[in-house]
PDB file of C-alpha atoms in Angstrom:
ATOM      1  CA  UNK A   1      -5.744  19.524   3.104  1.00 60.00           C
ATOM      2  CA  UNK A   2      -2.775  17.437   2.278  1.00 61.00           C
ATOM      3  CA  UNK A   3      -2.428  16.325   5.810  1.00 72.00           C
ATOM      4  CA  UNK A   4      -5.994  15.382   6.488  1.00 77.00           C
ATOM      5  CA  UNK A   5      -5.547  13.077   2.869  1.00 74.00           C
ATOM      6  CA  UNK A   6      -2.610  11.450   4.631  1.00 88.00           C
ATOM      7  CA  UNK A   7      -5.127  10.088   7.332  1.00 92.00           C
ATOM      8  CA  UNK A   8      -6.482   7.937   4.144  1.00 93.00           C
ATOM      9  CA  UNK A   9      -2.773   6.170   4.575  1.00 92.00           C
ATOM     10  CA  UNK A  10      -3.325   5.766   7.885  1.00 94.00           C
ATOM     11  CA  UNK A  11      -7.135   4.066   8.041  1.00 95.00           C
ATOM     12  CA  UNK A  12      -5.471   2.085   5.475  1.00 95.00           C
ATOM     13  CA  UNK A  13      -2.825   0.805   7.226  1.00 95.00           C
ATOM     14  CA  UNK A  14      -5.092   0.573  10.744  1.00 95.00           C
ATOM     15  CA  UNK A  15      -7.678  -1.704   8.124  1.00 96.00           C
ATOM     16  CA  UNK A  16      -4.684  -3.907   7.557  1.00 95.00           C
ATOM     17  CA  UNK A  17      -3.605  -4.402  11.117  1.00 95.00           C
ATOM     18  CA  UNK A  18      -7.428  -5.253  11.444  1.00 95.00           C
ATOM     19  CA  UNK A  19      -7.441  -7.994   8.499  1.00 93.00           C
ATOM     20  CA  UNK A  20      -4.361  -9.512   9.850  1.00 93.00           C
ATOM     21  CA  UNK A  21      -5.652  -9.685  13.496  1.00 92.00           C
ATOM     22  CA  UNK A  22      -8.936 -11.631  12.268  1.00 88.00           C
ATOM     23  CA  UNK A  23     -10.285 -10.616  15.666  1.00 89.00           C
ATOM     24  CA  UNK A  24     -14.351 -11.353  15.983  1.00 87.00           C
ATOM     25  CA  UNK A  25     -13.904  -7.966  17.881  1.00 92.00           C
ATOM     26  CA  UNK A  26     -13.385  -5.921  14.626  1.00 94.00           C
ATOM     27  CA  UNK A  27     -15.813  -4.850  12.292  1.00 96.00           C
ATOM     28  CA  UNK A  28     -13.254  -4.981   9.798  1.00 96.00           C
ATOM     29  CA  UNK A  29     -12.381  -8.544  10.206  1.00 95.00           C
ATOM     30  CA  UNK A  30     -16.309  -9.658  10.747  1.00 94.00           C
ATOM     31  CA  UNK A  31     -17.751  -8.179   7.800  1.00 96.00           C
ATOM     32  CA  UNK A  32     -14.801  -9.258   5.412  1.00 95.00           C
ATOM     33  CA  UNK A  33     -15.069 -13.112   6.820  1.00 93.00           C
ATOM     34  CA  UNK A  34     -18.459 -12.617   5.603  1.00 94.00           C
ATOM     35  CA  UNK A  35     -17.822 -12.449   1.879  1.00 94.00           C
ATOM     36  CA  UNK A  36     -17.520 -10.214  -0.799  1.00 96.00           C
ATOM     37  CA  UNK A  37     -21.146  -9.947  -1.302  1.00 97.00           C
ATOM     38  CA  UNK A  38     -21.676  -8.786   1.994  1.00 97.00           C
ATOM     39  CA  UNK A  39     -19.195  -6.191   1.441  1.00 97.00           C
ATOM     40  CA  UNK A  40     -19.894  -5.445  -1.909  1.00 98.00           C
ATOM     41  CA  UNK A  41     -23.866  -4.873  -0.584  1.00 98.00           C
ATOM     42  CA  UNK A  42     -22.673  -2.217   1.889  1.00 98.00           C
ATOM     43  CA  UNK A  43     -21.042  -0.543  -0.753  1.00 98.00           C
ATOM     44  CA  UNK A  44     -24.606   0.084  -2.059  1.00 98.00           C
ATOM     45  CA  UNK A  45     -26.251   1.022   0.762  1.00 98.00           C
ATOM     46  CA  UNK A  46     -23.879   2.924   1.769  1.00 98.00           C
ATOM     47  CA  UNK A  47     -24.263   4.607  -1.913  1.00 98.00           C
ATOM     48  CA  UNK A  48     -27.861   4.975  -1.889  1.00 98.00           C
ATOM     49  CA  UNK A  49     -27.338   6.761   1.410  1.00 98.00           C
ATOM     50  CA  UNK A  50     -25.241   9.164  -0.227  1.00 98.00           C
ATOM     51  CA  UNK A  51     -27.325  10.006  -3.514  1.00 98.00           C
ATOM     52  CA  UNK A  52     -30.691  10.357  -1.243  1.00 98.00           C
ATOM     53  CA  UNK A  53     -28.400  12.783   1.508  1.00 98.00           C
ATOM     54  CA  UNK A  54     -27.365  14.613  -2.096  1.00 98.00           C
ATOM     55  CA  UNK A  55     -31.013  14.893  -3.110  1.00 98.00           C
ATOM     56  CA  UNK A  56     -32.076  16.381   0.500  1.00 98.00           C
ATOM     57  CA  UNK A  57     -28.762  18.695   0.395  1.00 98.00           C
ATOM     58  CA  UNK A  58     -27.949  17.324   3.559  1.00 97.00           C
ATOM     59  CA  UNK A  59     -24.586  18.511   4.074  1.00 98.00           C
ATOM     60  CA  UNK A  60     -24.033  16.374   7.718  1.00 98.00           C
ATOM     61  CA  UNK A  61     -25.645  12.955   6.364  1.00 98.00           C
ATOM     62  CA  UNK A  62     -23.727  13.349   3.599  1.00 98.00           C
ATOM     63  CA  UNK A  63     -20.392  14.382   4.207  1.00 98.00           C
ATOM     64  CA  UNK A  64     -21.410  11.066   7.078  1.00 98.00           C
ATOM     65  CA  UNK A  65     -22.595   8.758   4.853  1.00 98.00           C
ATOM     66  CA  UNK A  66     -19.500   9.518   2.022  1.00 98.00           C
ATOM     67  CA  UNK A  67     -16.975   8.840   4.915  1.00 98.00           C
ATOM     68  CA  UNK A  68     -19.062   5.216   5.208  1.00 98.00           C
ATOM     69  CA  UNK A  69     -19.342   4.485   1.780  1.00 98.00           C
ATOM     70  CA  UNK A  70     -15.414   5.871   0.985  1.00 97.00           C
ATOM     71  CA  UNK A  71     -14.516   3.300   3.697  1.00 98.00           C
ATOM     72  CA  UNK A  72     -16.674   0.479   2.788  1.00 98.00           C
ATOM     73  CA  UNK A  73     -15.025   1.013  -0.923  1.00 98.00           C
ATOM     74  CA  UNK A  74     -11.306   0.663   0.502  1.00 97.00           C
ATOM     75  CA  UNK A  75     -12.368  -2.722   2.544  1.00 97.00           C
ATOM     76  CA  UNK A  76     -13.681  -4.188  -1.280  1.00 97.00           C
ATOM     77  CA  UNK A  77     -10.684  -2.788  -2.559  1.00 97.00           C
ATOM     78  CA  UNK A  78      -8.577  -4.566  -0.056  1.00 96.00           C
ATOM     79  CA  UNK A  79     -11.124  -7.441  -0.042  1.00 95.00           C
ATOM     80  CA  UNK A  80      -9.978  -7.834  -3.952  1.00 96.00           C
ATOM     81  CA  UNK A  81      -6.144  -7.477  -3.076  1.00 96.00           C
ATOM     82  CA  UNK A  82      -6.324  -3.830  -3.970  1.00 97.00           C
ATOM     83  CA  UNK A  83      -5.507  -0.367  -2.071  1.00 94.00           C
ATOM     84  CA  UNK A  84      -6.073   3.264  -2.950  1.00 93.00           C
ATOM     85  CA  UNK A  85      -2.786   3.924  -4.676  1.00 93.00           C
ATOM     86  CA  UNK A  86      -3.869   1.146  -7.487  1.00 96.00           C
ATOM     87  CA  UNK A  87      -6.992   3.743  -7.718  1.00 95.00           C
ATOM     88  CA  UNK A  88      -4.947   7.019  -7.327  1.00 92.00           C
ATOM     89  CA  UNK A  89      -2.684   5.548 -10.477  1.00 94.00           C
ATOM     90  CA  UNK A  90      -5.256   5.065 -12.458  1.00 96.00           C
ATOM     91  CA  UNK A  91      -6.814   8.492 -12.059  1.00 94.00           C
ATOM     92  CA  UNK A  92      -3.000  10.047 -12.368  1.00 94.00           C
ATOM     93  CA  UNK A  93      -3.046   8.200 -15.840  1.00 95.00           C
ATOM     94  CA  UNK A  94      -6.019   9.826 -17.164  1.00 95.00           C
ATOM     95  CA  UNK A  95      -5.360  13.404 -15.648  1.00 92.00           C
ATOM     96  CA  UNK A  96      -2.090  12.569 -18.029  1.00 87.00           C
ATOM     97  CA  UNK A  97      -3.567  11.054 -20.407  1.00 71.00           C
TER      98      UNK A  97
END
């Protein structure tokens, strides 16, 4: 399990490399030149699609639409000057709390 949560560094990193390219070829760099709204509105499709794939007990869609919205979350996250450590902190402090 611990490797496979390692690839989370790794789409990170490759989501970087695609910000800093600003290729029209990327999705990455596309939607982000878009605005945050755009972003921020595929975070809640991408939600919805979850909750109804929960609701059906679609294990495929939603174990599919998760990885979408868990990626669409990291590009607001870097879209805000963010990454997944800042969230990993956070829930470290309250598992401490």
């Amino acid at each position: 399990m611990a490797g496979k949560l390692t690839f989370l560094t790794t789409l990170e990193a490759i989501i970087d490399e695609r910000i800093s390219s600003q290729s029209s070829d990327s999705y990455v760099s596309r939607l982000l030149s878009s605005g945050l709204d755009r972003v921020l509105k595929k975070v809640g499709e991408e939600a919805g699609e979850v909750i109804i794939a929960a609701k059906n007990n679609d294990q495929t869609e939603l174990l599919n639409e998760s990885a979408d919205l868990l990626f669409h979350l990291m590009l607001v996250l870097k879209k805000m000057g963010y990454s997944l450590e800042d969230v990993i902190e956070v829930l470290a402090a309250r598992h401490n709390g």
